[in-house]
Every structure is written in C-alpha cells, then in structure tokens.
CSV table of C-alpha atoms in Angstrom, one decimal:
chain,number,residue,atom,x,y,z
X,775,MET,CA,37.2,1.8,-18.0
X,776,MET,CA,36.8,4.1,-15.0
X,777,LEU,CA,35.2,6.8,-17.1
X,778,PHE,CA,32.9,4.3,-18.7
X,779,GLY,CA,31.7,3.0,-15.3
X,780,LEU,CA,31.1,6.5,-14.1
X,781,LEU,CA,29.1,7.5,-17.1
X,782,LEU,CA,27.1,4.3,-17.1
X,783,THR,CA,26.3,4.7,-13.4
X,784,LEU,CA,25.3,8.3,-13.8
X,785,GLY,CA,23.1,7.5,-16.8
X,786,VAL,CA,21.3,4.7,-15.0
X,787,ALA,CA,20.8,6.9,-11.9
X,788,VAL,CA,19.4,9.9,-13.9
X,789,LEU,CA,17.1,7.6,-15.8
X,790,SER,CA,15.9,6.0,-12.6
X,791,VAL,CA,15.2,9.3,-10.9
X,792,GLY,CA,13.3,10.5,-14.0
X,793,LEU,CA,11.1,7.4,-14.0
X,794,ARG,CA,10.3,7.9,-10.3
X,795,THR,CA,8.8,11.3,-11.1
X,796,PHE,CA,6.1,9.7,-13.4
X,797,HIS,CA,2.6,9.3,-11.8
X,798,ASN,CA,2.5,5.7,-13.0
X,799,SER,CA,3.2,2.7,-10.8
X,800,TYR,CA,5.0,0.7,-13.5
X,801,ALA,CA,7.4,3.6,-14.2
X,802,GLN,CA,8.0,4.1,-10.5
X,803,LYS,CA,8.8,0.4,-10.0
X,804,ALA,CA,11.2,0.6,-13.0
X,805,GLY,CA,12.8,3.6,-11.4
X,806,ALA,CA,13.2,1.7,-8.1
X,807,LEU,CA,14.9,-1.2,-9.9
X,808,GLY,CA,17.1,1.3,-11.7
X,809,ILE,CA,18.2,2.8,-8.4
X,810,LEU,CA,19.2,-0.7,-7.3
X,811,ALA,CA,21.1,-1.2,-10.5
X,812,ALA,CA,22.8,2.2,-10.2
X,813,THR,CA,23.9,1.3,-6.6
X,814,PHE,CA,25.2,-2.0,-7.8
X,815,LEU,CA,27.2,-0.4,-10.6
X,816,ALA,CA,28.6,2.3,-8.4
X,817,VAL,CA,29.9,-0.1,-5.8
X,818,PHE,CA,31.0,-2.6,-8.4
X,819,PHE,CA,33.1,-0.1,-10.3
X,820,ALA,CA,34.5,1.3,-7.1
X,821,THR,CA,35.6,-2.0,-5.6
X,822,ASP,CA,35.9,-4.2,-8.7
X,823,HIS,CA,33.9,-6.9,-6.7
X,824,TRP,CA,30.4,-7.8,-7.9
X,825,ILE,CA,29.5,-9.3,-4.5
X,826,TRP,CA,29.9,-5.9,-2.8
X,827,GLY,CA,27.8,-4.3,-5.5
X,828,LEU,CA,25.1,-6.9,-4.8
X,829,VAL,CA,25.3,-6.3,-1.1
X,830,ALA,CA,25.0,-2.6,-1.5
X,831,ALA,CA,22.0,-2.9,-3.8
X,832,LEU,CA,20.2,-5.4,-1.5
X,833,ALA,CA,20.8,-3.0,1.4
X,834,TRP,CA,18.1,-0.7,-0.1
X,835,LEU,CA,15.6,-3.5,0.4
X,836,PHE,CA,16.2,-3.6,4.1
X,837,LEU,CA,15.8,0.1,4.7
X,838,PRO,CA,12.0,0.0,4.9
X,839,TRP,CA,12.2,-2.8,7.5
X,840,LEU,CA,14.7,-0.8,9.5
X,841,GLU,CA,12.3,2.2,9.5
X,842,ILE,CA,9.3,-0.1,10.5
X,843,LEU,CA,11.3,-1.7,13.4
X,844,THR,CA,12.5,1.6,14.7
X,845,ARG,CA,9.3,3.7,14.3
X,846,ILE,CA,6.3,1.4,14.3
X,847,ARG,CA,6.3,1.1,18.1
X,848,ALA,CA,6.1,4.9,18.2
X,849,LEU,CA,2.8,5.0,16.3
X,850,ARG,CA,0.0,6.0,18.7
X,851,LEU,CA,-3.7,6.1,18.2
X,852,PRO,CA,-6.5,7.7,20.1
X,853,LYS,CA,-9.0,5.5,21.9
X,854,GLU,CA,-11.8,7.0,19.7
X,855,LYS,CA,-11.7,8.5,16.3
X,856,GLN,CA,-14.4,10.0,14.0
X,857,LEU,CA,-14.0,10.3,10.3
X,858,ARG,CA,-14.6,13.6,8.7
X,859,PRO,CA,-14.6,14.8,5.0
X,860,LYS,CA,-11.0,15.4,4.0
X,861,SER,CA,-9.2,16.6,0.9
X,862,PRO,CA,-7.0,14.1,-0.8
X,863,PRO,CA,-3.2,14.3,-0.2
X,864,PRO,CA,-1.1,16.1,-2.8
X,865,SER,CA,0.3,14.0,-5.7
X,866,ASP,CA,3.8,14.1,-4.4
X,867,THR,CA,2.7,12.5,-1.1
X,868,PHE,CA,0.5,9.8,-2.7
X,869,PRO,CA,1.3,9.7,-6.4
X,870,ALA,CA,-0.5,6.4,-7.0
X,871,LEU,CA,-3.9,7.6,-5.7
X,872,SER,CA,-5.4,8.5,-9.1
X,873,GLU,CA,-4.2,5.3,-10.8
X,874,ILE,CA,-5.6,3.1,-8.0
X,875,THR,CA,-8.8,5.0,-8.1
X,876,ARG,CA,-9.1,4.1,-11.8
X,877,GLU,CA,-8.4,0.5,-11.1
X,878,ILE,CA,-11.2,0.3,-8.5
X,879,GLU,CA,-13.7,2.1,-10.8
X,880,ASP,CA,-12.8,-0.3,-13.6
X,881,GLU,CA,-14.2,-3.1,-11.3
X,882,ARG,CA,-17.6,-1.2,-11.3
X,883,TYR,CA,-17.1,0.4,-7.9
X,884,ILE,CA,-18.6,3.9,-7.6
X,885,TYR,CA,-16.7,6.7,-5.8
X,886,VAL,CA,-18.5,7.7,-2.6
X,887,SER,CA,-16.3,10.2,-0.7
X,888,ASP,CA,-12.9,11.1,0.7
X,889,ALA,CA,-12.6,11.1,4.5
X,890,GLY,CA,-10.0,10.9,7.2
X,891,TRP,CA,-8.9,12.2,10.5
X,892,ASP,CA,-5.8,13.9,12.1
X,893,TRP,CA,-4.5,13.4,15.6
X,894,GLU,CA,-1.3,15.1,16.7
X,895,ASP,CA,1.2,14.1,14.0
X,896,TYR,CA,-0.8,11.1,12.9
X,897,ARG,CA,-3.0,11.3,9.8
X,898,GLN,CA,-5.3,8.9,8.0
X,899,PHE,CA,-6.9,9.3,4.6
X,900,PHE,CA,-9.6,7.1,3.1
X,901,ARG,CA,-11.1,7.1,-0.4
X,902,LEU,CA,-14.3,5.2,-0.2
X,903,PHE,CA,-16.2,3.2,-2.9
X,904,TYR,CA,-19.3,1.1,-3.2
X,905,ARG,CA,-20.5,-1.5,-5.7
X,906,GLU,CA,-24.3,-2.0,-5.8
X,907,GLU,CA,-24.4,-5.4,-7.4
X,908,ASP,CA,-22.9,-7.2,-4.4
X,909,ARG,CA,-23.0,-4.4,-1.9
X,910,ALA,CA,-19.2,-4.5,-1.5
X,911,GLN,CA,-17.3,-1.6,0.0
X,912,ALA,CA,-13.8,-0.7,-1.1
X,913,ALA,CA,-11.3,1.8,0.4
X,914,ILE,CA,-7.9,3.2,-0.3
X,915,CYS,CA,-6.3,3.8,3.0
X,916,LEU,CA,-3.2,6.0,3.6
X,917,ASN,CA,-1.5,6.2,7.0
X,918,GLU,CA,1.0,8.9,7.8
X,919,GLN,CA,3.1,9.9,10.8
X,920,ARG,CA,5.9,12.4,10.4
X,921,ASP,CA,7.8,11.2,7.3
X,922,PHE,CA,6.7,7.6,7.7
X,923,SER,CA,3.7,6.5,5.5
X,924,PHE,CA,2.2,3.5,3.9
X,925,TYR,CA,-1.1,2.6,2.1
X,926,TYR,CA,-3.2,-0.4,1.7
X,927,LEU,CA,-6.4,-1.5,0.0
X,928,ARG,CA,-9.5,-2.9,1.6
X,929,ILE,CA,-12.7,-4.6,0.4
X,930,SER,CA,-15.5,-5.4,2.9
X,931,SER,CA,-18.9,-7.1,2.8
X,932,ARG,CA,-21.3,-7.1,5.6
X,933,THR,CA,-23.8,-10.0,6.3
X,934,LYS,CA,-27.2,-9.7,8.0
X,935,ASP,CA,-25.9,-10.8,11.3
X,936,GLY,CA,-23.4,-7.9,11.4
X,937,THR,CA,-20.3,-9.9,10.5
X,938,VAL,CA,-17.8,-8.0,8.3
X,939,TRP,CA,-15.8,-10.0,5.8
X,940,THR,CA,-12.7,-8.1,4.8
X,941,THR,CA,-10.0,-8.7,2.3
X,942,TRP,CA,-7.0,-6.4,2.5
X,943,ASN,CA,-3.3,-6.1,1.8
X,944,TYR,CA,-2.3,-4.4,5.0
X,945,PRO,CA,1.5,-4.5,4.8
X,946,LEU,CA,2.4,-4.6,8.6
X,947,SER,CA,1.7,-6.8,11.5
X,948,TYR,CA,-1.7,-5.6,12.8
X,949,GLY,CA,-1.2,-4.9,16.5
X,950,LEU,CA,-4.8,-4.1,17.4
X,951,ASN,CA,-7.3,-6.6,18.6
X,952,LEU,CA,-10.2,-7.0,16.1
X,953,SER,CA,-13.8,-7.5,17.0
X,954,PRO,CA,-15.1,-11.1,16.8
X,955,ALA,CA,-17.5,-9.7,14.1
X,956,PHE,CA,-14.6,-9.2,11.7
X,957,ARG,CA,-13.3,-11.9,9.4
X,958,ILE,CA,-10.0,-11.0,7.7
X,959,ASN,CA,-8.6,-12.4,4.5
X,960,ARG,CA,-5.1,-11.0,4.3
X,961,GLN,CA,-3.2,-10.8,1.0
X,962,ARG,CA,0.3,-9.8,0.0
X,963,PRO,CA,1.0,-6.0,-0.2
X,964,ASP,CA,2.0,-6.2,-3.9
X,965,ARG,CA,-1.4,-7.5,-5.1
X,966,SER,CA,-3.3,-5.3,-7.5
X,967,PHE,CA,-6.9,-4.3,-6.7
X,968,TRP,CA,-8.2,-6.6,-9.4
X,969,GLN,CA,-6.5,-9.5,-7.6
X,970,LEU,CA,-7.8,-8.4,-4.3
X,971,ASP,CA,-11.3,-8.2,-5.7
X,972,GLN,CA,-11.2,-11.7,-7.2
X,973,THR,CA,-9.7,-13.1,-4.0
X,974,HIS,CA,-12.5,-11.4,-2.0
X,975,ARG,CA,-15.2,-13.0,-4.1
X,976,GLU,CA,-13.6,-16.4,-3.6
X,977,PHE,CA,-13.3,-15.7,0.1
X,978,LEU,CA,-17.1,-15.1,0.3
X,979,ARG,CA,-17.9,-18.1,-1.8
X,980,ARG,CA,-15.6,-20.4,0.2
X,981,ASN,CA,-17.4,-19.3,3.4
X,982,LYS,CA,-20.8,-19.4,1.8
X,983,VAL,CA,-21.4,-15.7,2.6
X,984,ASP,CA,-24.4,-13.9,1.3
X,985,PRO,CA,-23.8,-10.1,1.8
X,986,ALA,CA,-26.7,-8.2,3.3
C-alpha cells in the first residue's frame, strides 16, 4: 500500500509538472489542479488522514494571498511615467501571452504595438489593440516587481466629453485614486477576454454610452 501510494503520488506530480510546461492555459490549469491532487495524496498516504491531505492541498490556494499581503505594500510607482516601445517578455515569464493575443484578435481587434516602462525593479508591459467598428481599445497588461508578477486585461471606450469607460479584471485592490473621467466596470480575474468584451458592450449599453 505504501509503495502504491508513493508511485501514484509521483505519477500525478510528474504529469502535473509536465502539463505546466505547455503554452496552453487549459493544460496549465490542469497541471495546477494536479499539483493540488499530488499534495493531497502525499499527505494522505503519509498521515492516513484525508483531512490533513485536504488542508495541505488547500494551503496552496493561500500562498498567492500571503505573497500579496507581504509584498503589495512594497510596490512603488513613480509620480510620472512615459510608455515606450518594448519587446514582449519571454515565454517562460508570460506563457499565456500568445494565446490571449489570439483570443483578442478573434474578437476583431487589431494589434497595434507593444509598449511599457521600467523603473528601478518595477516593470510594466502592455500589448495594445484597437477595434475600428466601435473604436474600442484593448490591452494585455503585465506588472512585475522582483519575482512577483500578475497580469490583467482591459477594454476601454472614450466618449466625446473625454470620459473613459473601462472594463477590466484587475486582480488586486486598486490603491490609486482614479480621475473622475474614468468609469470602471470591474470583473473577476478568471474571466476570459470574450466574456470581458461582452460585459463591456453591456456596460456601454446600460449607461447609454456612444463612443467617440
């Protein structure tokens, strides 16, 4: 039984790590679930108590929050920043970039440029898109500081009076004060770009917005 548990745990762990190497979000999510399963199995077979296995697996879910709570206050930004042309990050840093780009282009957005800026150990990367039919702007946004990073998607529409209506899935509590000219429609971080795009259209219709 002990040997069976060891082999089963190793098999699940190796498969999970392998799935995480694919440049496909579904494979990576399956790999993440596999890591949770491998953790559960390892602790379960070691303690012979399923509750401890469950606790160990769930502990993985709290690690990102621990990192956010301990590091987010250390994120510093300059008072002024200017975007410049910037090369995209390597695939091992942002493996989902190509897939998200395809998802955005599938919604008839046209790639415009890659831009960003670096300041001390803080880096931002933006891949920008534009859709002519409704003059919507979309962006893939990657924030990095040291070994802490996250990305979010943003869709914006500007009206003639200068108001910017934005739908995004920014995953953290936004600590900066936004200009009164901005209207934010915040969505869950796990939403796909297609879902964000549909929600943004509804956001504009609900507020009777006619983009400039």
